mmCIF file with all atom_site columns, C-alpha atoms in Angstrom:
data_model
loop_
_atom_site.group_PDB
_atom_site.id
_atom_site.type_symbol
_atom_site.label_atom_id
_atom_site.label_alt_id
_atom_site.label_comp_id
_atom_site.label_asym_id
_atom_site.label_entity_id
_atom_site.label_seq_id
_atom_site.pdbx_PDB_ins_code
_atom_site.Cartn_x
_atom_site.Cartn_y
_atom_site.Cartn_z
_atom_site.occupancy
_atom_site.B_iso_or_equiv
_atom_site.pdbx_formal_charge
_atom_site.auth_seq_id
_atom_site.auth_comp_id
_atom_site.auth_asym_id
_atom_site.auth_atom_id
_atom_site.pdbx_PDB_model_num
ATOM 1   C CA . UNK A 1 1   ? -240.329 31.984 97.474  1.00 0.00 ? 1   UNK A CA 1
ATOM 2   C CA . UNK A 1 2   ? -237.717 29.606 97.929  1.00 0.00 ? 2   UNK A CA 1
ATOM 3   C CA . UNK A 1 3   ? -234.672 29.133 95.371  1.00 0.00 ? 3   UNK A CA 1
ATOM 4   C CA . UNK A 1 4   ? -231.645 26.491 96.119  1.00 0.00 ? 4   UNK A CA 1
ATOM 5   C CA . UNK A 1 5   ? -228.775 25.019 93.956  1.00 0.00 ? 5   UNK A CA 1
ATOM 6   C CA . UNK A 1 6   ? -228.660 21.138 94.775  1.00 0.00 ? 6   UNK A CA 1
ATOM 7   C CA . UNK A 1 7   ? -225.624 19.135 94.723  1.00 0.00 ? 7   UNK A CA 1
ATOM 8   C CA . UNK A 1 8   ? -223.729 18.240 92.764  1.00 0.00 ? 8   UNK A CA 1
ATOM 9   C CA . UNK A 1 9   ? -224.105 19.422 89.446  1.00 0.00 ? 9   UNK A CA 1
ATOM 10  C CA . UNK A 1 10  ? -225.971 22.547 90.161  1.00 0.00 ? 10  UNK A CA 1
ATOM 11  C CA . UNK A 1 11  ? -229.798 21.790 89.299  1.00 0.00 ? 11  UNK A CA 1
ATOM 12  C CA . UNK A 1 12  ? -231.864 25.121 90.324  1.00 0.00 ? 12  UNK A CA 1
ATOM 13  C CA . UNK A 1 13  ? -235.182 24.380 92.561  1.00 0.00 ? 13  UNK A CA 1
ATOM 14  C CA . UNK A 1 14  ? -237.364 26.702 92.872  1.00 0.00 ? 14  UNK A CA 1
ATOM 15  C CA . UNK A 1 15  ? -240.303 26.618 95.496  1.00 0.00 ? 15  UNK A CA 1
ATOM 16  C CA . UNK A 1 16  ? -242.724 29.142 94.644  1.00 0.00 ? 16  UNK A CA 1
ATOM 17  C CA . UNK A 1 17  ? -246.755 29.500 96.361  1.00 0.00 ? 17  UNK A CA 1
ATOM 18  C CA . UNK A 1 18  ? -249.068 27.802 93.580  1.00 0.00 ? 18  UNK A CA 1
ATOM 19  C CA . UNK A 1 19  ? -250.993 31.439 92.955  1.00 0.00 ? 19  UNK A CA 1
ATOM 20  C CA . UNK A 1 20  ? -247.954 33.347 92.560  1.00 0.00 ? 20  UNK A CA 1
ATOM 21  C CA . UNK A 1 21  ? -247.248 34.238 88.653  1.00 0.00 ? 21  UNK A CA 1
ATOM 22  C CA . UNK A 1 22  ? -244.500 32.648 86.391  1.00 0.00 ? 22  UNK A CA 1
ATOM 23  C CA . UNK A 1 23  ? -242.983 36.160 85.363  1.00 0.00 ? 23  UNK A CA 1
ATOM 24  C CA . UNK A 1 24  ? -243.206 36.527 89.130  1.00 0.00 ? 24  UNK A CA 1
ATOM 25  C CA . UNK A 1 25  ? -240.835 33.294 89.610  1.00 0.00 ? 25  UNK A CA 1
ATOM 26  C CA . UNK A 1 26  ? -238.825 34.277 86.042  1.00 0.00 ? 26  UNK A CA 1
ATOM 27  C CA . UNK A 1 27  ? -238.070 37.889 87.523  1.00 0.00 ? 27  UNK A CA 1
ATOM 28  C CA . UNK A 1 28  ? -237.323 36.659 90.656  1.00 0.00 ? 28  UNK A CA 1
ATOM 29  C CA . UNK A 1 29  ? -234.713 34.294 89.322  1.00 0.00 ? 29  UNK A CA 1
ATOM 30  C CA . UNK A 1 30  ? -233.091 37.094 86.669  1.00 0.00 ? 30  UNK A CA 1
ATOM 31  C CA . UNK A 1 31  ? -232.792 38.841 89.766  1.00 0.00 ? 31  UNK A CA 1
ATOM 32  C CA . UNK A 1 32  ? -230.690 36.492 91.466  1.00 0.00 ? 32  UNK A CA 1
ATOM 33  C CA . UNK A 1 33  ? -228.809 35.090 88.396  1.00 0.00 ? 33  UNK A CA 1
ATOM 34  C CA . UNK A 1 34  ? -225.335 36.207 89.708  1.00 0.00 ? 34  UNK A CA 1
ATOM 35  C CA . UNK A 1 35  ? -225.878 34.505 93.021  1.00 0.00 ? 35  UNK A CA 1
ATOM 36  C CA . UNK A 1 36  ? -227.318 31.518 91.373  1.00 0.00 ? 36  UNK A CA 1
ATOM 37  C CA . UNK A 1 37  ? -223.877 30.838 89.110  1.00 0.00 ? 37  UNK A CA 1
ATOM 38  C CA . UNK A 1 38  ? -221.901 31.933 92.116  1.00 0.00 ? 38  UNK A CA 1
ATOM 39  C CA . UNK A 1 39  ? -223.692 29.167 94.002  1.00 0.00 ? 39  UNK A CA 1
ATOM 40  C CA . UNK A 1 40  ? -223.561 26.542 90.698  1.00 0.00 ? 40  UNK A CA 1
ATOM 41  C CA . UNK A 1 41  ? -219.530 27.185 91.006  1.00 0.00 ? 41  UNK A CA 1
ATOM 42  C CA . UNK A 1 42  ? -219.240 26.196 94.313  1.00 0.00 ? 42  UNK A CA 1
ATOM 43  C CA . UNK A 1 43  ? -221.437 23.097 93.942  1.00 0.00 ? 43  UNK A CA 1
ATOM 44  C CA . UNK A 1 44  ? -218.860 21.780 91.327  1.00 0.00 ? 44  UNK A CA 1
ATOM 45  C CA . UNK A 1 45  ? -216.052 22.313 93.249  1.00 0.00 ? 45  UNK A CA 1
ATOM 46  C CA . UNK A 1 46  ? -217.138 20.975 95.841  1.00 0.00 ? 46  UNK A CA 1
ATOM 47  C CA . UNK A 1 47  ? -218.420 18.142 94.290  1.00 0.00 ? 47  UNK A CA 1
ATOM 48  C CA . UNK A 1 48  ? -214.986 17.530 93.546  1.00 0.00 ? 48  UNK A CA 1
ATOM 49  C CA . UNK A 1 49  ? -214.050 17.236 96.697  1.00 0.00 ? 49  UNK A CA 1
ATOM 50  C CA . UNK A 1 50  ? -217.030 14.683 97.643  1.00 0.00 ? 50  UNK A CA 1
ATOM 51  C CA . UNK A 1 51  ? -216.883 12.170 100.422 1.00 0.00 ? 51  UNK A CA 1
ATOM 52  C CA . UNK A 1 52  ? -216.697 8.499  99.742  1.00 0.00 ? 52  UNK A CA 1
ATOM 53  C CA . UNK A 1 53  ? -216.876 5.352  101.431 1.00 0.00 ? 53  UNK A CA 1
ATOM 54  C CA . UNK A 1 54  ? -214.660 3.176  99.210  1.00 0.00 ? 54  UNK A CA 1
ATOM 55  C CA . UNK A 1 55  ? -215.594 -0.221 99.164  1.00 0.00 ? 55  UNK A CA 1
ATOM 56  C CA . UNK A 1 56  ? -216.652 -0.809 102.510 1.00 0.00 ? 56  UNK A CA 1
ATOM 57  C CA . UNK A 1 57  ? -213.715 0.365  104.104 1.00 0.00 ? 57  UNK A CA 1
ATOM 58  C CA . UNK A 1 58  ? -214.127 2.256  107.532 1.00 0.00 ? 58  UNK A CA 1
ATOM 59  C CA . UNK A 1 59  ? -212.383 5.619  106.618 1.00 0.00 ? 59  UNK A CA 1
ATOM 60  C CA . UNK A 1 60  ? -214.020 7.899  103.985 1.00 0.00 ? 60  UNK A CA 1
ATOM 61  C CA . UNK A 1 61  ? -211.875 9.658  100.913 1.00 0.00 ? 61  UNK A CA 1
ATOM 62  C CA . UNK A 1 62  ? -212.140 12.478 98.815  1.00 0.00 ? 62  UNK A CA 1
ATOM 63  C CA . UNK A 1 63  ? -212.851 11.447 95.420  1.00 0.00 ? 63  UNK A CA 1
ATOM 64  C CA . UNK A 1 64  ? -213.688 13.462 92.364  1.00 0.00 ? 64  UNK A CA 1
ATOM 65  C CA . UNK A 1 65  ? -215.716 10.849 90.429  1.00 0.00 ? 65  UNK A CA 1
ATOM 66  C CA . UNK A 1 66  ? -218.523 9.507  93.281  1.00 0.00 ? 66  UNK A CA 1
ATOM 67  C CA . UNK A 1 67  ? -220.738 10.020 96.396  1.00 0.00 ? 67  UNK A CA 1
ATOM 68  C CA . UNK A 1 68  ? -221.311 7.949  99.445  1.00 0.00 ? 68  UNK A CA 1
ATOM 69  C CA . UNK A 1 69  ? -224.125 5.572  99.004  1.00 0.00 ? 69  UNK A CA 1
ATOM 70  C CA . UNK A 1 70  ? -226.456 5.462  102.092 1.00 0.00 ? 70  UNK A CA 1
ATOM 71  C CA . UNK A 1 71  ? -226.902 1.860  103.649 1.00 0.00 ? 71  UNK A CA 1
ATOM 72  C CA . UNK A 1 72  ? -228.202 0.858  106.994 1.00 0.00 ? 72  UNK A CA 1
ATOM 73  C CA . UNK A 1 73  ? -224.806 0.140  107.893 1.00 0.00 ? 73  UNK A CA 1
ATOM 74  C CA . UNK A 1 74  ? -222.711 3.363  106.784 1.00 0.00 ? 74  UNK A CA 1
ATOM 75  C CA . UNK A 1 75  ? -225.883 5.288  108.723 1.00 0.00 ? 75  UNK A CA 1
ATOM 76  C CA . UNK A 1 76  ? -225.381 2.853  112.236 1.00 0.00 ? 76  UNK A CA 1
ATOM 77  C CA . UNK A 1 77  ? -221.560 3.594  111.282 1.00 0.00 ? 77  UNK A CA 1
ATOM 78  C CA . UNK A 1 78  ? -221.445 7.577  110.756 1.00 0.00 ? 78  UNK A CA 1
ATOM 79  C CA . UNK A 1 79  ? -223.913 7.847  114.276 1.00 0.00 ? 79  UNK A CA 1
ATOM 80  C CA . UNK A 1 80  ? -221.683 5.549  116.199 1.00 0.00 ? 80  UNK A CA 1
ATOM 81  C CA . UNK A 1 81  ? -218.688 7.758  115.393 1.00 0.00 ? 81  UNK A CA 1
ATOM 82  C CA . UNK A 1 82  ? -220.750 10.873 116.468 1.00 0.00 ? 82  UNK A CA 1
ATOM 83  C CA . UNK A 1 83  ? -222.167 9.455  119.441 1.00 0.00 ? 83  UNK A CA 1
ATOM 84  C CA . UNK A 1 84  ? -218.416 8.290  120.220 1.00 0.00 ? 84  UNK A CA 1
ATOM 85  C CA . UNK A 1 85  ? -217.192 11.563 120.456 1.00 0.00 ? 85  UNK A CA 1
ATOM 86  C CA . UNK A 1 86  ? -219.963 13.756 121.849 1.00 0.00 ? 86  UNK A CA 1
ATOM 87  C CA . UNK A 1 87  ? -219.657 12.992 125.351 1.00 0.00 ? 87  UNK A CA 1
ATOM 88  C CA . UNK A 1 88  ? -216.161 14.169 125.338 1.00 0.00 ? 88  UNK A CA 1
ATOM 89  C CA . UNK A 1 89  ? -216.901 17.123 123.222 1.00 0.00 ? 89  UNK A CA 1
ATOM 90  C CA . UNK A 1 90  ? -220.064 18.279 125.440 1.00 0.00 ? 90  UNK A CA 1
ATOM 91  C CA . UNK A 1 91  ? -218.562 18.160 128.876 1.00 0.00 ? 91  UNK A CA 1
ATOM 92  C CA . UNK A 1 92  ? -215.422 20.461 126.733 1.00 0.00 ? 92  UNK A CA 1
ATOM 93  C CA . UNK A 1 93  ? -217.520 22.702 124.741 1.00 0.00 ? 93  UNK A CA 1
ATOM 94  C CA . UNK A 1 94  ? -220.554 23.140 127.602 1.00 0.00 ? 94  UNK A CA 1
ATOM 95  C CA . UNK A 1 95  ? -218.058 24.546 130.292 1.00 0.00 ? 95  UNK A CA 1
ATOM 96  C CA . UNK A 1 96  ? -216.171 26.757 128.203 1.00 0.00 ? 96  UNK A CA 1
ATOM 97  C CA . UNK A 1 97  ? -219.156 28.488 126.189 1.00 0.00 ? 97  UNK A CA 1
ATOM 98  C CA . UNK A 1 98  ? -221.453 27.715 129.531 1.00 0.00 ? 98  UNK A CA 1
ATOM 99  C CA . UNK A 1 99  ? -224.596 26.398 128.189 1.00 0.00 ? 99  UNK A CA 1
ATOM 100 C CA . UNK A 1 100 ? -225.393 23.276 126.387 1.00 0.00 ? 100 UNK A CA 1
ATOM 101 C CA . UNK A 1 101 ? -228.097 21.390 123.994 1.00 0.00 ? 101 UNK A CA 1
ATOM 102 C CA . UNK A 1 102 ? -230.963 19.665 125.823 1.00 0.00 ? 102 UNK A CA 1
ATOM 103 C CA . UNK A 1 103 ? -231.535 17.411 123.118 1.00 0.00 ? 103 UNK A CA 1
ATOM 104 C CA . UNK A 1 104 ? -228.944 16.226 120.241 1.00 0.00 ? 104 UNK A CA 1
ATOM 105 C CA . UNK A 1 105 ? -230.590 14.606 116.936 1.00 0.00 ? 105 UNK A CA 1
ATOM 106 C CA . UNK A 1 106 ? -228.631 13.265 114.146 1.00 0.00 ? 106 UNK A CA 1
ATOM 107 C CA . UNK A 1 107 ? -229.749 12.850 110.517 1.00 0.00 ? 107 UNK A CA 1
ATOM 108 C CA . UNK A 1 108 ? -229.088 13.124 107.167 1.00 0.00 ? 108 UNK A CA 1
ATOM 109 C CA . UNK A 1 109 ? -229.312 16.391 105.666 1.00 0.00 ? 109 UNK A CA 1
ATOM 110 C CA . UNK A 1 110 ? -229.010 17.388 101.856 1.00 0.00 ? 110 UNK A CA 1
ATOM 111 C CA . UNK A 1 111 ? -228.852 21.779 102.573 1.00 0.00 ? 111 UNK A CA 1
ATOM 112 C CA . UNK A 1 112 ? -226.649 21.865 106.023 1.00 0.00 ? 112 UNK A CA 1
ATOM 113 C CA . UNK A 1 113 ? -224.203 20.669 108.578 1.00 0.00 ? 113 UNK A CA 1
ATOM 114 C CA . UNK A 1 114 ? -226.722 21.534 111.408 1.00 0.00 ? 114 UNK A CA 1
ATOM 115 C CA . UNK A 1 115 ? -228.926 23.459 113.014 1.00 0.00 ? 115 UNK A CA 1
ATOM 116 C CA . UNK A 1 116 ? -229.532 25.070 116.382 1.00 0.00 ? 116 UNK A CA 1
ATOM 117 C CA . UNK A 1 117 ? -233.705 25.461 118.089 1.00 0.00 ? 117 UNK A CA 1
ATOM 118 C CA . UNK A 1 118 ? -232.315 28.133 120.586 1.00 0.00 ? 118 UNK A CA 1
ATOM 119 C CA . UNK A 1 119 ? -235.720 28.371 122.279 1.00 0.00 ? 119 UNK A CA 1
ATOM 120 C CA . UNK A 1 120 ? -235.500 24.876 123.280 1.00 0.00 ? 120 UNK A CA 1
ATOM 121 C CA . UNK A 1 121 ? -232.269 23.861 122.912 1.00 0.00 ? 121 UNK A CA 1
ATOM 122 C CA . UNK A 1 122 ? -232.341 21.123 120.384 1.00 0.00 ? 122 UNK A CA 1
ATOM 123 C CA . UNK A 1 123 ? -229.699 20.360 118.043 1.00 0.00 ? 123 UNK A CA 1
ATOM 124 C CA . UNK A 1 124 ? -229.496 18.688 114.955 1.00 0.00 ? 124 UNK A CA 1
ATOM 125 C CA . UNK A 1 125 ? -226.521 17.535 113.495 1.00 0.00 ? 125 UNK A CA 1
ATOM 126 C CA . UNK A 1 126 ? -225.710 16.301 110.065 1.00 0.00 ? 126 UNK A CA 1
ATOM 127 C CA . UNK A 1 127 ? -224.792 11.904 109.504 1.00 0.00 ? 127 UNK A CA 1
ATOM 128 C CA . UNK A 1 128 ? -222.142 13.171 107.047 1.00 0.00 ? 128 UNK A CA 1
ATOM 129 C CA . UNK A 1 129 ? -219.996 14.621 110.037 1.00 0.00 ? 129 UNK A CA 1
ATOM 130 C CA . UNK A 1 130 ? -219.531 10.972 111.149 1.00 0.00 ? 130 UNK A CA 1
ATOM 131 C CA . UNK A 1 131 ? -217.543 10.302 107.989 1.00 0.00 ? 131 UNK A CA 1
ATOM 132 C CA . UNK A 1 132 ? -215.080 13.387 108.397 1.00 0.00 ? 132 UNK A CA 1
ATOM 133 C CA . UNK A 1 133 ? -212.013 14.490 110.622 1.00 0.00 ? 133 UNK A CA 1
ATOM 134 C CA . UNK A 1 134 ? -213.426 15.148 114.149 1.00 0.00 ? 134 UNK A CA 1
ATOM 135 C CA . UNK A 1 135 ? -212.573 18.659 114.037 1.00 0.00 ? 135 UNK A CA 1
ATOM 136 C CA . UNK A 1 136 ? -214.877 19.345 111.389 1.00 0.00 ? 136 UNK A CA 1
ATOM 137 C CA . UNK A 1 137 ? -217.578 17.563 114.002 1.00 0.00 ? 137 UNK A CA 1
ATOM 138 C CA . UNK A 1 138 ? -216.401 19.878 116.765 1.00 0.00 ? 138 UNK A CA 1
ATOM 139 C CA . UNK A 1 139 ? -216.767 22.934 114.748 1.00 0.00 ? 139 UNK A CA 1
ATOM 140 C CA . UNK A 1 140 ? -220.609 22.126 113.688 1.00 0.00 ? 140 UNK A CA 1
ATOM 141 C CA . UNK A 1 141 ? -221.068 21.246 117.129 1.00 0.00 ? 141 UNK A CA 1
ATOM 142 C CA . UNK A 1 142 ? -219.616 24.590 119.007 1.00 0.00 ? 142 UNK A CA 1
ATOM 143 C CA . UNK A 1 143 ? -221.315 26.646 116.234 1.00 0.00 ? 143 UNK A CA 1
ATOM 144 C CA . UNK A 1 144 ? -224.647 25.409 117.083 1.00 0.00 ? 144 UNK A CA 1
ATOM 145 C CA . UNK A 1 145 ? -223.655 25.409 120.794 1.00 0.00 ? 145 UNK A CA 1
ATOM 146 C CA . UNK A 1 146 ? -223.079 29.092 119.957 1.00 0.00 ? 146 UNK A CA 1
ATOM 147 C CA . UNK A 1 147 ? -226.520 29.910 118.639 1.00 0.00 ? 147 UNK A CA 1
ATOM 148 C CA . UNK A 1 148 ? -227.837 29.015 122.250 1.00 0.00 ? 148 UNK A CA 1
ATOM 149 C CA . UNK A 1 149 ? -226.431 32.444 123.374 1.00 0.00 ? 149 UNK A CA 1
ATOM 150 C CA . UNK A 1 150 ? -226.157 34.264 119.919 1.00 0.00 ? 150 UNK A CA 1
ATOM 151 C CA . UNK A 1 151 ? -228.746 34.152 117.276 1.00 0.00 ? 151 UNK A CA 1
ATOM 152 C CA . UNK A 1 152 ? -228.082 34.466 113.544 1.00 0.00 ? 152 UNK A CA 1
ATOM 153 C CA . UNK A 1 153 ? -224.328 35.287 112.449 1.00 0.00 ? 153 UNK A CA 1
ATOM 154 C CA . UNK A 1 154 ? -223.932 38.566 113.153 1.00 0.00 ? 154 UNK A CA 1
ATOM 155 C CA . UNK A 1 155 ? -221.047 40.435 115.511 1.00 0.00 ? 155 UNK A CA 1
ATOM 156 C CA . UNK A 1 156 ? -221.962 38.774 118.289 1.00 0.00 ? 156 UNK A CA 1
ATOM 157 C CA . UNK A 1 157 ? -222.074 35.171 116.980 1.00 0.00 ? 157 UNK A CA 1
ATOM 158 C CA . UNK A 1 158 ? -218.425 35.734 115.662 1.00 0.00 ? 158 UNK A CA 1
ATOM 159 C CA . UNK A 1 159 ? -217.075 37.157 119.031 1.00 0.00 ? 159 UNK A CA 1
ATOM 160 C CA . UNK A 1 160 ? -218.317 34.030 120.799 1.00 0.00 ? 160 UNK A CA 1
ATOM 161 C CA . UNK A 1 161 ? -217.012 31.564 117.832 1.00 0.00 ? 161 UNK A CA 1
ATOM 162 C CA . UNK A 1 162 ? -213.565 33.998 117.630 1.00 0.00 ? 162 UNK A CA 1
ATOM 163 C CA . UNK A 1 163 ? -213.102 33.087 121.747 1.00 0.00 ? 163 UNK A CA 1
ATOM 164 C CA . UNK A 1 164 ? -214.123 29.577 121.805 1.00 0.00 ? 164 UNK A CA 1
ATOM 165 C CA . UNK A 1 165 ? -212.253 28.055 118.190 1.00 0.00 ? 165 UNK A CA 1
ATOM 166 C CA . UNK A 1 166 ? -210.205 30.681 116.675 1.00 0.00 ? 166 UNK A CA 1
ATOM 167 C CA . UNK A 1 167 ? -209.598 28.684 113.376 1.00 0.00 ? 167 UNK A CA 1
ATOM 168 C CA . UNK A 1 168 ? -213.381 27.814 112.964 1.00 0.00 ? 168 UNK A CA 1
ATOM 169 C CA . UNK A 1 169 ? -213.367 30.119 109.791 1.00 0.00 ? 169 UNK A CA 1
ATOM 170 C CA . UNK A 1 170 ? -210.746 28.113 107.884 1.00 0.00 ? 170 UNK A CA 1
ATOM 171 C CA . UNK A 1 171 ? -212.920 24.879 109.191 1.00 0.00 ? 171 UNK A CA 1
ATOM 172 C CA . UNK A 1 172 ? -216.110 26.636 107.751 1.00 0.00 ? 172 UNK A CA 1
ATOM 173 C CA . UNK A 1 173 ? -214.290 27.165 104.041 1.00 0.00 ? 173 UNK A CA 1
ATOM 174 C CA . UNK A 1 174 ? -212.817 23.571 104.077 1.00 0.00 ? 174 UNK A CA 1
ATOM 175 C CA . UNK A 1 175 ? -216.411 21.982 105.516 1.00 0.00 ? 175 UNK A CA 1
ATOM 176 C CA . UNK A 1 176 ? -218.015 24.357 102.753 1.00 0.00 ? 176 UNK A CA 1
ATOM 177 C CA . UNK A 1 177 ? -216.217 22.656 99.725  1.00 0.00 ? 177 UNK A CA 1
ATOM 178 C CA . UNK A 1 178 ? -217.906 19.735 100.393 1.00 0.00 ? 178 UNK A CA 1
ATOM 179 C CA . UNK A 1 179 ? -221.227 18.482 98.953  1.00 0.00 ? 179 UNK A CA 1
ATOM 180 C CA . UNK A 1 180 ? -223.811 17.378 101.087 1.00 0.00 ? 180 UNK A CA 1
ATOM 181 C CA . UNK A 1 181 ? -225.699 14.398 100.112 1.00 0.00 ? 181 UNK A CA 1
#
């Protein structure tokens, strides 16, 4: 069973197997009620901290009151200012943590900033990063990077990060207040 709290005011989806019970899925969600208005908080706040593209200007806002509205041309615009910088930031990144992606896709994603196939290399990186401050790129990018040597999040994973971007949690809490679209 699958439960998620979507941007940005909070909605509850539940993905559940078709045979599986509805006081199955109704105890499951008591169960995680605390989590799920933890999660329903940050959503809000975050969605008050949403990115913008005001009126067709090339540098995105915060704004409390709307979202960035997908066109052909804000997509073209978000992966040009990705693929700008990721030369620069592979040949960095790739010598100091000593291993890089074999493959780098870019889409949107509505659940995360990006995610790392250690097996085969391949990372996928979120459109939205090409509307932010670079640094906020860079992080994503090393912390996938880092999954090629250290799976999940656990001790290890924050050694490597702690060695190669010392600030990255304080990039991880500001990244995490916004809402992905």
């Amino acid at each position: 069973m699958y439960l998620r709290v979507k941007p940005p005011h909070g909605e509850i989806v539940i993905s559940a197997p078709t045979r599986m019970k509805d006081a199955a899925i109704a105890s499951f969600v008591h169960s995680r009620r605390s989590w799920i208005l933890q999660q329903q908080k940050r959503v809000r706040a975050a969605y008050q901290n949403a990115i913008e593209h005001i009126g067709g200007t090339d540098s995105p806002q915060t704004s409390a009151t709307q979202h960035i509205e997908w066109s052909e041309s804000t997509k073209q615009q978000a992966a040009q200012n990705i693929q700008s910088q990721l030369p620069q930031l592979l040949d960095h990144w790739g010598a100091i943590i000593g291993r890089g992606p074999t493959h780098i896709t870019l889409r949107l994603m509505t659940s995360r900033w990006g995610s790392c196939t250690p097996a085969t290399g391949r990372i996928r990186l979120n459109l939205q990063l090409g509307l932010m401050e670079s640094r906020y790129l860079e992080y994503v990018l090393v912390h996938e990077m880092t999954h090629l040597w250290a799976r999940g999040h656990g001790e290890q994973f924050q050694r490597h990060m702690d060695r190669y971007l010392p600030d990255w949690r304080q990039r991880r809490r500001e990244l995490n207040r916004m809402v992905l679209w």
